[in-house]
Structures are given as structure tokens and as C-alpha cells.
Coordinates of C-alpha atoms in Angstrom, one line a residue:
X142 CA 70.8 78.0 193.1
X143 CA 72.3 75.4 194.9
X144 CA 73.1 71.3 193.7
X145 CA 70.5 70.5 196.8
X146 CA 67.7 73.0 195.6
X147 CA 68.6 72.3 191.5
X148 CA 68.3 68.6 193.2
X149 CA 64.8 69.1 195.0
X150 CA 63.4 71.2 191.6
X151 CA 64.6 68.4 189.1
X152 CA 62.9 65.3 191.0
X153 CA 59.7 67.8 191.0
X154 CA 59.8 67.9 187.4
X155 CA 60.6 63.9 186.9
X156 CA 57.5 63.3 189.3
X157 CA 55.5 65.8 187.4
X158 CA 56.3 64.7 184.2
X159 CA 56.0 61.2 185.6
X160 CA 52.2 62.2 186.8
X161 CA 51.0 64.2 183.6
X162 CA 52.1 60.9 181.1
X163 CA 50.4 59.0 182.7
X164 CA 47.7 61.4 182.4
X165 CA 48.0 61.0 178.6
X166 CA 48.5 57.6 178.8
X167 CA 45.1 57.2 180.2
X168 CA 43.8 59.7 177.4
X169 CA 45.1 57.7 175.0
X170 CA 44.0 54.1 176.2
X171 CA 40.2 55.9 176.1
X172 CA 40.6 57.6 172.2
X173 CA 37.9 55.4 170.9
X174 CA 35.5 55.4 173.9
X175 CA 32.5 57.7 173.0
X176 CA 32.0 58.4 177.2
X177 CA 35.5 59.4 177.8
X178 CA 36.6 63.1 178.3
X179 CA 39.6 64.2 177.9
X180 CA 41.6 64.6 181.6
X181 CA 44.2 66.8 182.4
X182 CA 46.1 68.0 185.3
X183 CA 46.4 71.2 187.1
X184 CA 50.0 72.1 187.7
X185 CA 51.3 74.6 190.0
X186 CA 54.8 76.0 190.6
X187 CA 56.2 76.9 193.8
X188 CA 58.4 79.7 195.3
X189 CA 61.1 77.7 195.2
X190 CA 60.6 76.7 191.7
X191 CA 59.5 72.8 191.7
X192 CA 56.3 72.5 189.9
X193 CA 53.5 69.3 191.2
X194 CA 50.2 68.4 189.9
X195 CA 47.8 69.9 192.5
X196 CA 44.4 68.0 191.0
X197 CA 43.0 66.1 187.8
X198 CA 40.2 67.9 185.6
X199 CA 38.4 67.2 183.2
X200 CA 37.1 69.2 179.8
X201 CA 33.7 69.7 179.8
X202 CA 31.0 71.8 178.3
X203 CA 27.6 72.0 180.2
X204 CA 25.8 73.7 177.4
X205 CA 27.1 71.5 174.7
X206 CA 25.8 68.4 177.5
X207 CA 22.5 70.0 177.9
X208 CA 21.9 70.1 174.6
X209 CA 22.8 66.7 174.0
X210 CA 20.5 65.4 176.4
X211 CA 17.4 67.4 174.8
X212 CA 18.2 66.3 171.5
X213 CA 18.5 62.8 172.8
X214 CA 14.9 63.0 174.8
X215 CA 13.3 64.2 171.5
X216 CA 15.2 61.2 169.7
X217 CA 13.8 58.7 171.6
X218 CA 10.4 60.3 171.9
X219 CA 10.1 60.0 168.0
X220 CA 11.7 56.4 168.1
X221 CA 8.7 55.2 170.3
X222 CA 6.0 57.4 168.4
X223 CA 6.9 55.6 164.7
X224 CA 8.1 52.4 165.9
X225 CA 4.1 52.4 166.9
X226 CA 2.9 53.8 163.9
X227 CA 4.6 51.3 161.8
X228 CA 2.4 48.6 163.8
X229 CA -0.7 50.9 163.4
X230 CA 0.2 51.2 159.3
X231 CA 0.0 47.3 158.7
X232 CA -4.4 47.7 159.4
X233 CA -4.1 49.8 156.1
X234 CA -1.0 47.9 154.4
X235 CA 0.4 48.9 150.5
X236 CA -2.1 50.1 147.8
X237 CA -1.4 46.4 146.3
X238 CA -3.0 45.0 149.7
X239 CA -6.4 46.6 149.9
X240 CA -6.7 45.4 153.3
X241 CA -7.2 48.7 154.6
X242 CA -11.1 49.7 156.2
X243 CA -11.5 52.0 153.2
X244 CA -11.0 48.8 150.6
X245 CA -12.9 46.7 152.1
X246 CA -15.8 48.7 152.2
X247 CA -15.4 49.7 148.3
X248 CA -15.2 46.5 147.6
X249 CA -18.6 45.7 149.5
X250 CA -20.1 48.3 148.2
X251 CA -18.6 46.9 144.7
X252 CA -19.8 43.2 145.7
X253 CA -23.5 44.8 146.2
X254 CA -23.5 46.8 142.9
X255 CA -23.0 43.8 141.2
X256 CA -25.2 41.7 143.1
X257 CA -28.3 44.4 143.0
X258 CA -28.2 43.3 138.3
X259 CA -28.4 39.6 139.2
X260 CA -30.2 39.1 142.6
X261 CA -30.7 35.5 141.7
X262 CA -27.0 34.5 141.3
X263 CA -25.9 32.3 144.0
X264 CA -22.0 33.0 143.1
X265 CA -23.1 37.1 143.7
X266 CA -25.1 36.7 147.1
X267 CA -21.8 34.5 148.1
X268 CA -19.1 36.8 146.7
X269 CA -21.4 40.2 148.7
X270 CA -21.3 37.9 151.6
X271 CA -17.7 36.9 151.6
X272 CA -17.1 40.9 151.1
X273 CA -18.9 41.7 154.5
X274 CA -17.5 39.3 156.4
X275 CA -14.2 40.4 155.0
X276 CA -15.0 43.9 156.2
X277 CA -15.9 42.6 159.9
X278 CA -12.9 40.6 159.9
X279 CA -10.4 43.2 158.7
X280 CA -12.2 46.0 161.5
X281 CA -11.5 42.7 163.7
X282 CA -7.9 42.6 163.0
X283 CA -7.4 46.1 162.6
X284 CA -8.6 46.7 166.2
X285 CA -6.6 44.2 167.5
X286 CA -3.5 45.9 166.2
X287 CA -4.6 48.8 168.1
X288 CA -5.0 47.0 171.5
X289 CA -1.7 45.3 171.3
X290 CA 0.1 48.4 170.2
X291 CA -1.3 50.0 172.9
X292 CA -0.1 47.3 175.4
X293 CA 3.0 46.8 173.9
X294 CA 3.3 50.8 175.0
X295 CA 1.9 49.7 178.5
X296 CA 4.0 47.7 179.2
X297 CA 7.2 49.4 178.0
X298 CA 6.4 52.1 180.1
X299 CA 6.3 49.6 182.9
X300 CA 9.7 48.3 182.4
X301 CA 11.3 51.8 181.5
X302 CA 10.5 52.9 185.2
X303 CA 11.8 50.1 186.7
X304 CA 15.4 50.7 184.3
X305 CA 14.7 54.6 185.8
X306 CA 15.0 53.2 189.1
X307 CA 18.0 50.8 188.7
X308 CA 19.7 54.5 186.9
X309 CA 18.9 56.7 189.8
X310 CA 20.4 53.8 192.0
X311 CA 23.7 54.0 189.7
X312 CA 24.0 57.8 189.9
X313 CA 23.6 57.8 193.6
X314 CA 26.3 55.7 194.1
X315 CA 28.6 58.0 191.4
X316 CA 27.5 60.7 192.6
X317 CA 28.3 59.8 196.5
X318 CA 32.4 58.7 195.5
X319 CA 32.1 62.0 193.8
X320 CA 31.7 64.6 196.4
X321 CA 33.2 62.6 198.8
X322 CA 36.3 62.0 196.7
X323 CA 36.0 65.8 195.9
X324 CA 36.2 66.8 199.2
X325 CA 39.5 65.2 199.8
X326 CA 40.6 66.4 196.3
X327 CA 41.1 63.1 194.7
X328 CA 40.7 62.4 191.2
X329 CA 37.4 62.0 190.2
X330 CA 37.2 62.4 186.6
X331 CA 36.4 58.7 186.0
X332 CA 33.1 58.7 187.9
X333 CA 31.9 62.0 186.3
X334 CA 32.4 60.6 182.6
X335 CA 30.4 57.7 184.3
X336 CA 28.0 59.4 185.8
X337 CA 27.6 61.7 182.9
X338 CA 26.8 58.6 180.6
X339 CA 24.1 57.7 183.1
X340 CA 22.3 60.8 183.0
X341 CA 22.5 60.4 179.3
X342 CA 20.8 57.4 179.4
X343 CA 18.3 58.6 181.5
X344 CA 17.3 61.5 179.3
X345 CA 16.3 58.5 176.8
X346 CA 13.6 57.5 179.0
X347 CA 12.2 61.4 179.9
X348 CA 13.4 65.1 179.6
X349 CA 16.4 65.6 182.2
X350 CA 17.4 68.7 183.3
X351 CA 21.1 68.7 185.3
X352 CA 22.0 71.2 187.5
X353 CA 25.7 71.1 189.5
X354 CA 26.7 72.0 193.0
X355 CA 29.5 72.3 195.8
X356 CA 32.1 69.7 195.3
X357 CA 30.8 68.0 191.6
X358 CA 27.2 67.1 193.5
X359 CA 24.7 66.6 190.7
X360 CA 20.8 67.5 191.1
X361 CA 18.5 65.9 188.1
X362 CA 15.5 67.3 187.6
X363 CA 12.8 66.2 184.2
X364 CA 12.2 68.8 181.9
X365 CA 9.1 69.7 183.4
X366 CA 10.6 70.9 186.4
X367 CA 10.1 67.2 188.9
X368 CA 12.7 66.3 190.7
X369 CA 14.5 62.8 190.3
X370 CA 17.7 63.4 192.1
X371 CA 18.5 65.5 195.2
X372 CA 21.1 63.9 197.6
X373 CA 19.0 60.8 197.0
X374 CA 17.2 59.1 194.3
X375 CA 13.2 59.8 193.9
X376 CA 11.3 57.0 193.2
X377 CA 9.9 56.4 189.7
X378 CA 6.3 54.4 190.2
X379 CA 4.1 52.8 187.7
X380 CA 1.3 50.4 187.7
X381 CA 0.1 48.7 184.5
X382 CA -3.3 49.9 182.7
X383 CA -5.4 47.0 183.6
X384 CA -8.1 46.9 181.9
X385 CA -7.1 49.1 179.1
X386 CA -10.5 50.0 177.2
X387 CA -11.1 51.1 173.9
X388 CA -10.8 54.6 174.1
X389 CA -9.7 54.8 177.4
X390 CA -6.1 56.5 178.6
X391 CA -4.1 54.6 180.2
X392 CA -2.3 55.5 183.7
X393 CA -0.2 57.5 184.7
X394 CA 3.7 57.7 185.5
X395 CA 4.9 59.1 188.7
X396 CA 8.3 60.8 190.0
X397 CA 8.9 61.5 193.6
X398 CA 4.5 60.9 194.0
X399 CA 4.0 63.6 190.9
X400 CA 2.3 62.4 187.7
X401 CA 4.3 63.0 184.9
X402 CA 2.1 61.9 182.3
X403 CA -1.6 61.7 181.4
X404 CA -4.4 63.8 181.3
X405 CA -4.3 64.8 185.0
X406 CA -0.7 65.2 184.9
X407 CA 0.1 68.8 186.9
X408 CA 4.0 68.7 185.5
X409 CA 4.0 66.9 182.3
X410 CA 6.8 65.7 180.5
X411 CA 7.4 66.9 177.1
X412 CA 10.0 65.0 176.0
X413 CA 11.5 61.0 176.2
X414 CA 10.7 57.4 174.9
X415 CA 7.8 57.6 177.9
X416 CA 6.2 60.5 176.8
X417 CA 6.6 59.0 173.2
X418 CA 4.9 56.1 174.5
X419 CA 2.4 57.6 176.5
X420 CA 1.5 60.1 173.1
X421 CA 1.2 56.3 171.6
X422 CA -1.2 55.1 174.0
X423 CA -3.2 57.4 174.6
X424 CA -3.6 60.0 171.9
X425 CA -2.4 58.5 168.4
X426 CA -3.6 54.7 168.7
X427 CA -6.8 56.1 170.7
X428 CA -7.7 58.5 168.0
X429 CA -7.1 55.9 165.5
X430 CA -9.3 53.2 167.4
X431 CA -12.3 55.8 167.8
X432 CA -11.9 56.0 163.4
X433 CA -12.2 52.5 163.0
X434 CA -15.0 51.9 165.8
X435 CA -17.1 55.2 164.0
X436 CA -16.3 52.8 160.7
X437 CA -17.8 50.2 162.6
X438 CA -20.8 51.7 164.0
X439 CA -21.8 53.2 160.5
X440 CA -21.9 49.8 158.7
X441 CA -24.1 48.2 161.5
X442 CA -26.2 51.5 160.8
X443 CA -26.3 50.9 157.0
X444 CA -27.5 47.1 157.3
X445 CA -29.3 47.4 160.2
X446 CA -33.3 47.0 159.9
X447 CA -36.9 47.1 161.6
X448 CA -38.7 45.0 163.3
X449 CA -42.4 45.9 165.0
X450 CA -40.8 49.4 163.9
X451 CA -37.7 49.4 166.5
X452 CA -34.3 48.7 165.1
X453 CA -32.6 45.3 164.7
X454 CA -29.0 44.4 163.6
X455 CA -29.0 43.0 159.9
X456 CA -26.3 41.3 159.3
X457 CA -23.8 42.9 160.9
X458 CA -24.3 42.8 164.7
X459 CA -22.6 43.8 168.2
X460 CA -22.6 40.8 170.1
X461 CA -22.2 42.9 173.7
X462 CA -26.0 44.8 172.8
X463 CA -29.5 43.7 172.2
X464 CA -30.0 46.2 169.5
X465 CA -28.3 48.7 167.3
X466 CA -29.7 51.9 169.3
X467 CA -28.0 50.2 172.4
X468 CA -24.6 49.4 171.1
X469 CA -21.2 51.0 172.7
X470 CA -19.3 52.5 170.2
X471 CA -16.3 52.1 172.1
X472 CA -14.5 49.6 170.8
X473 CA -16.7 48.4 168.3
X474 CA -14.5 47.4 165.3
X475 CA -13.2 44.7 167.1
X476 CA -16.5 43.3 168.8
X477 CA -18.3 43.7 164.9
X478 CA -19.3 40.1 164.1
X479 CA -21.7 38.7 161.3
X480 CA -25.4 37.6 162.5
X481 CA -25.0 33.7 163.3
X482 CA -29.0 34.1 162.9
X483 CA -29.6 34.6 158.8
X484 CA -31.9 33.9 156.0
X485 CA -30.6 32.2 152.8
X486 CA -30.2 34.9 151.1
X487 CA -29.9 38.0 154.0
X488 CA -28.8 40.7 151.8
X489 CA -31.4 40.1 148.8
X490 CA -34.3 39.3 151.4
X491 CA -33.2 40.5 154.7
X492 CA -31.3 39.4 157.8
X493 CA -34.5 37.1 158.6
X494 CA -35.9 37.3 155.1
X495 CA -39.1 39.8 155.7
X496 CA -38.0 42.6 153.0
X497 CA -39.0 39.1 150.2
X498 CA -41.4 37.5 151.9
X499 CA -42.5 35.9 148.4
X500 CA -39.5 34.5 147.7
X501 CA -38.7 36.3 143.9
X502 CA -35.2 35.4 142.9
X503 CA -35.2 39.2 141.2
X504 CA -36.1 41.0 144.4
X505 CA -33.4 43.7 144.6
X506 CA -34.8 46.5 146.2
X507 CA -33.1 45.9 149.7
X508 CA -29.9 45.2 147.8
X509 CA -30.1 48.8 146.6
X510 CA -31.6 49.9 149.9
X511 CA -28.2 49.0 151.3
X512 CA -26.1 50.3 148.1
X513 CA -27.5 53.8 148.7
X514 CA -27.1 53.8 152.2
X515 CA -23.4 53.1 152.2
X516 CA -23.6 55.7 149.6
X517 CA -25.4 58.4 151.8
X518 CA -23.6 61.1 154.0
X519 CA -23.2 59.8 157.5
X520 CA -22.4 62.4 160.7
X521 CA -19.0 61.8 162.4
X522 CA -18.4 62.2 165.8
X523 CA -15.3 65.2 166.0
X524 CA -13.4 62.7 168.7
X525 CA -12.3 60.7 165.1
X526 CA -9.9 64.3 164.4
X527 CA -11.0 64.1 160.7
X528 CA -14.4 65.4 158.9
X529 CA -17.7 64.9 160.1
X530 CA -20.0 64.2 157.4
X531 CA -19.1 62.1 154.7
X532 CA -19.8 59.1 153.1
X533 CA -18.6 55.8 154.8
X534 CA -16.2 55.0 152.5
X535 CA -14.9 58.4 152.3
X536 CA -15.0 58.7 156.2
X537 CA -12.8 55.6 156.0
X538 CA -10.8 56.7 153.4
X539 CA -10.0 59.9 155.2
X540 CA -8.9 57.6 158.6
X541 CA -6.0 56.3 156.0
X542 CA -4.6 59.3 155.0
X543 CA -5.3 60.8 159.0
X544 CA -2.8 57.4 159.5
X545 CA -0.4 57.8 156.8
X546 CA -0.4 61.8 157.3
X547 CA 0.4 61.0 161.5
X548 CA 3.1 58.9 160.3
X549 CA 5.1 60.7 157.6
X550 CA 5.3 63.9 160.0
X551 CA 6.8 61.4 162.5
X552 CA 9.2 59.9 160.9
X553 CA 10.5 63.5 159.1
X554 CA 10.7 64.8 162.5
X555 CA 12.5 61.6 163.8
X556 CA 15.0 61.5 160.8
X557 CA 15.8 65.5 161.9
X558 CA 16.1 65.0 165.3
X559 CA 18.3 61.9 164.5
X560 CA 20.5 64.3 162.7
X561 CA 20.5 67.2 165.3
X562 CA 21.2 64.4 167.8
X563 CA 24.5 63.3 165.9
X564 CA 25.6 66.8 165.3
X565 CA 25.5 67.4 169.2
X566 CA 27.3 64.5 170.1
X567 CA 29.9 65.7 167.5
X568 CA 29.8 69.2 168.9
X569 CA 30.5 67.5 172.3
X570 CA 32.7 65.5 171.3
X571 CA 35.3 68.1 169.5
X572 CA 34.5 70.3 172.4
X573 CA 35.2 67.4 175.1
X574 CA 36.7 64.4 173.7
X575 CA 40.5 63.1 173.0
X576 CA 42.2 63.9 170.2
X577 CA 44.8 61.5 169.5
X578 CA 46.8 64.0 167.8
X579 CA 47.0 66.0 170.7
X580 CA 47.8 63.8 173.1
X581 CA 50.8 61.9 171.5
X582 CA 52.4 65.4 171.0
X583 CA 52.1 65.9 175.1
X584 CA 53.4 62.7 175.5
X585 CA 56.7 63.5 173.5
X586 CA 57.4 66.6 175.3
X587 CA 56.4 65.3 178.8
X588 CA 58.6 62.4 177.7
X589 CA 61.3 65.0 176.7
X590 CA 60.7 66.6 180.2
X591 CA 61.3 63.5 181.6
X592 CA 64.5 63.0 180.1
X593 CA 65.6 66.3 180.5
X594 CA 65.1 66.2 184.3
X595 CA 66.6 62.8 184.4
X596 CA 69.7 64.3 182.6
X597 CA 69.8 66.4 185.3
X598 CA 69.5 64.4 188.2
X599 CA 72.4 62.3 186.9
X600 CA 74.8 65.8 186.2
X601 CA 74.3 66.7 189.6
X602 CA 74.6 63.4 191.2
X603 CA 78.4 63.6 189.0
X604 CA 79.0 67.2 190.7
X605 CA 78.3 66.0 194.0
X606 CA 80.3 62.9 193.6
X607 CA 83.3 64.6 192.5
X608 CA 82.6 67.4 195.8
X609 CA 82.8 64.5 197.8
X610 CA 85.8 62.9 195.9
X611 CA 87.2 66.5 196.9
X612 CA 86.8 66.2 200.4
X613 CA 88.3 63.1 201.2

């Protein structure tokens, strides 16, 4: 080999070696970044020896990423799901509370029992009366719990497609410096961690499924097969439920014009913080709400009376209805009121005081009218998801453990997929990420490479010096 070739090969290697420290110079300025991949180059050596860095990759694992962005869709889908049902578990609170339907109507039916062995006690009728207004009131509050949960989801899904859109906007413009810096074989290996962290923030919102092309082009399609991004970003619509109605679903989410959610939905989502939301919404809290209004509807049934033989509200009453046969049950527990209309004593004598007409302060036989009809089995519409026939309070009873049982299965599957989740992104990481380790080790031997060429540079520069000496 000649000083001029053994010249050209050395100030290859010091330009390599020059080009792949850097390299791990910028691996090791991202160790600690959870985004960052680990880069390296692609050398090549030529016929006459010199080796160059023909391109920049980066390590990457597209099974490993899929699964991470499946486990981080169920993740978030649980997240919504028992963040709600924590709201919904307040209307039934600790044992200590009794503030739950079921308590409140024990302790009516308590109130009543104790009432029906001294119908002329004042401090009774007043403590039976305090019980049922405490009943109305806690199926007030309890409802109301279910209609702001329900917005709260609402409206989260409202903002969650506009942060879709602003997402899709983001990877579009990645995505575009991608190919196009592709295409002229530039380093691209920045954008693509940061592209990759978009579409793992997207898969929070709904399923994602990624698929690559020609020149690092990305497509993004949700898990049920709608497409988000093709060359351009699809638009993600939504208009807020308004009205929502007791018992009612709310609307629905679109991608590129195709529902992705609610009952009419053609290609569903099955997994993300909106379909945790829209599960929320529209099956859990509406399930819930149709308990609580059946609650209500059997307790105007229980205290509601005759007049001229047609049925009258006691006193319990549905302000929205003339009459008990002509109430909605549909939302119900939070309309439930207490007659403004009553005789002195309503529960010894009656709402209007016809079951006494004579006035006896010992009348009880309406007080245990009422005991044994709280007492009697009652038929349950199948749209509560629990049993059909049963008592009221054991109907109500059974809507706390329906509650409790919902949200215990939640939060075991939440607390799973949190640890599959962090096993993934461990999985990716080892499989992906920087190890520091290995990247100060490169750096000594490029380093050494470096010198080593350097070394060389300067012997031949002395050989040639001393050729030239020669000549003259």
C-alpha cells in the first residue's frame, strides 16, 4: 500500500471514528430518557479499504411496540372505568356510613316498626318521617352522582378527541420529515423515537394499530380496524350528549365519518380511556341509575294509596306525573320528592288523613299496611342486571353488592394490566433502549480508533516529510 492510499484509509477511519462517537455521545446524553432508542450507525468498507458511515439506525422491536401499545389501551381503559366507579361508590359509602339506598330503607322500615307500638308518639311519627325524607334525599344525591359521573365522562370524551386531533396533526408533520428525510438518506432516528412516543400517546385514548411502509411511512389504524392515519390525518369528531337522560346512551365518537363507539357503532373500539369512558357512560353508571330509579319506583309503590279507587302518591311523590300509574321510571331516584300536601300525622293516618278519619292516636293499621309492604316481594325489571323479585330492601341491598362487585373486578383487572403494562415497557426498553454500560465501552474503543488513526496520520506525515527532505 502506498503513504497516499495508507493516507486516504487513515483519515476514513478518524472521520468514522469521528462520526460513530458522536453517535454514542448522543446515546449517552439520552440514557435516562424513557422515548430514546438506542442509534447506531451502519458502516461500510470499501475496495480500497477506508470504511464511512453509510446511514444512522435505530434498534427497534415492532412486536415488543405493539404490545406495548395494547397493554397501554387496556391501562387506560381500566383507569377511566374505576376512576368512575370510585365516584359511583361514594352513593353507598363505608359500612360505618349507612348512607347507602339499602340503609336507608332498613332504617325506614326500622323507623316504622317502632312507630306501628306507639302510634301516638309525636318523637316516632317525626323520627319515621325524618327516615323517609332521608331515603328521598339519599336516592336524590345518589342520582345526582350518576348524572355528573356520566358528564364528567361526556365531556372527557369531548376533550380527548380534540387532543386526538392536535396528535394526528403532530404525527403528520413526523411522519412527513420522515419519509422525506428517508428518501435522501438522512438521519431520521430522532423523529421516529418522536413519532413513536406520539403514537403511544395516542393508543391511551383508543386501540392503535401501526403498520410501516416504504421509506419509515407510518399508517395508524384503531384496533377495530378504522383508519386514523393514511398519508394524512383522519378527523376525530364528537359532539357533546346534550340532553343526557336517565337511562339514555350518550353519543357517539367518530374517526374518518365511522362511529367508533355506541350502540350503533359498525367498528367498535375495544380498547382505550374512550371506550373506558364510553363503558362508563353508558353501560356501568346507566345500569346503576336504572337500580336506584327501580329503588325509587318501589317505595312510591309501597306508600302510595287510593282515592275514588285510582291510585295517588302517599307521601312520596314524582313531581313530573299526576299519579303513581303515570310516573317515568327513568330517572326517578333523583325527581323522588316528599308530598308538600300532608296530613299531621301522614304515615299513622294517611297522606291526606282518610285511613283515621276519627282521629285515634292508636290507629296503626296503615303503619303496618306500609311495614308489610316494604316487606313484600316486589318484581324487578331485568334492565337493573340483578334479581327480579325480591324484597325492596333486599333489591337495594343487591344494587350494593352489583356496585361493589363492578368495582373490585375493575380495579383487579386495572392493577394487572398496570403490571403487564410495566413489564412491556421493560421488555422494550432492554430490547430497544441505551445501556450506559455499553455505550461508554464503544466510546473507549472508538476513542482508541481515533487515536490510533491519528497516530497514523502523524507517522506518515514524518515519512513524507523526510521523502521530501530527500529530494531536495
Amino acid at each position: 500500500m502506498s503513504l497516499t492510499s495508507a493516507l486516504d484509509s487513515a483519515k476514513s477511519a478518524i472521520t468514522t471514528s469521528s462520526q460513530l462517537t458522536s453517535i454514542v455521545s448522543r446515546n449517552i446524553a439520552n440514557v435516562n430518557s424513557t422515548t430514546a432508542t438506542r442509534k447506531y450507525a451502519n458502516v461500510a468498507t470499501g475496495a480500497d479499504g477506508s470504511v464511512s458511515v453509510m446511514s444512522v439506525s435505530q434498534s427497534t422491536n415492532l412486536a415488543l411496540f405493539r404490545n406495548k401499545l395494547d397493554a397501554t389501551s387496556e391501562n387506560a381503559s381500566l383507569s377511566a372505568l374505576t376512576s368512575g366507579l370510585g365516584q359511583l361508590a361514594t352513593t353507598v359509602g363505608d359500612t360505618e356510613d349507612e348512607i347507602s339506598p339499602a340503609s336507608l330503607v332498613g332504617k325506614l322500615q326500622s323507623a316504622l316498626t317502632a312507630y306501628s307500638a306507639s302510634p301516638d308518639s309525636a318523637d316516632l311519627a317525626r323520627s319515621a318521617m325524618q327516615a323517609a325524607k332521608n331515603l328521598a334525599q339519599g336516592l336524590n344525591d345518589a342520582s345526582d352522582v350518576v348524572e355528573t359521573v356520566r358528564r364528567d365522562a361526556d365531556n372527557a370524551i369531548s376533550v380527548a378527541a380534540g387532543e386526538m386531533n392536535d396528535l394526528l396533526a403532530q404525527f403528520k408533520s413526523l411522519n412527513d420529515k420522515i419519509v422525506s428525510g428517508s428518501k435522501l438518506g438522512a438521519d431520521v432516528t430522532d423523529y421516529m423515537d418522536q413519532r413513536d412516543q406520539i403514537v403511544s400517546q395516542l393508543s391511551e385514548y383508543v386501540g392503535v394499530t401501526v403498520g410501516k411502509r416504504a421509506n419509515n411511512d407510518m399508517v395508524l389504524y384503531t384496533d377495530s380496524g378504522v383508519t386514523m392515519f393514511e398519508t394524512t390525518p383522519r378527523t376525530v369528531s364528537y359532539s357533546k350528549s346534550i340532553p343526557m337522560d336517565a337511562g339514555q346512551a350518550g353519543n357517539s365518537l367518530y374517526i374518518d365519518g365511522v362511529a367508533v363507539t355506541g350502540e350503533n357503532s359498525t367498528m367498535p373500539i375495544q380498547s382505550g380511556k374512550i371506550f373506558g369512558l364510553t363503558q362508563l357512560r353508558d353501560q356501568v353508571s346507566v345500569t346503576y341509575q336504572n337500580q336506584l330509579d327501580q329503588i325509587a319506583q318501589q317505595v312510591v309503590s309501597a306508600f302510595s294509596e287510593t282515592s275514588s279507587g285510582k291510585p295517588v302518591f302517599g307521601i312520596f311523590t314524582d313531581p313530573s306525573a299526576d299519579s303513581p300509574d303515570k310516573m317515568k321510571v327513568d330517572g326517578l331516584a333523583g325527581r323522588l320528592s316528599i308530598s308538600d300536601n300532608l296530613a299531621d300525622f301522614p304515615l299513622r293516618d294517611g297522606a291526606l288523613g282518610s285511613y283515621n278519619s276519627a282521629g285515634a292516636s292508636g290507629f296503626a293499621d296503615h303503619i303496618n299496611q306500609l311495614i308489610d309492604n316494604l316487606n313484600a316481594k316486589q318484581t324487578f325489571d331485568a334492565s337493573g342486571g340483578i334479581e327480579t323479585s325480591a324484597t325492596l330492601v333486599n333489591f337495594a341491598s343487591s344494587s350494593v353488592g352489583w356496585l361493589e362487585g363492578v368495582r373490585s373486578n375493575a380495579q383487579n383487572e386495572a392493577e394487572y394490566q398496570s403490571t403487564v403494562l410495566q413489564r412491556t415497557q421493560e421488555a422494550l426498553s432492554d430490547a430497544t433502549g441505551i445501556n450506559l454500560d455499553d455505550e461508554l465501552t464503544q466510546l473507549l474503543q472508538f476513542e482508541q480508533s481515533y487515536q490510533a488513526s491519528a497516530k497514523l496520520i502523524s507517522t506518515i506525515d514524518q515519512m513524507l516529510q523526510v521523502l521530501l527532505d530527500s529530494v531536495h
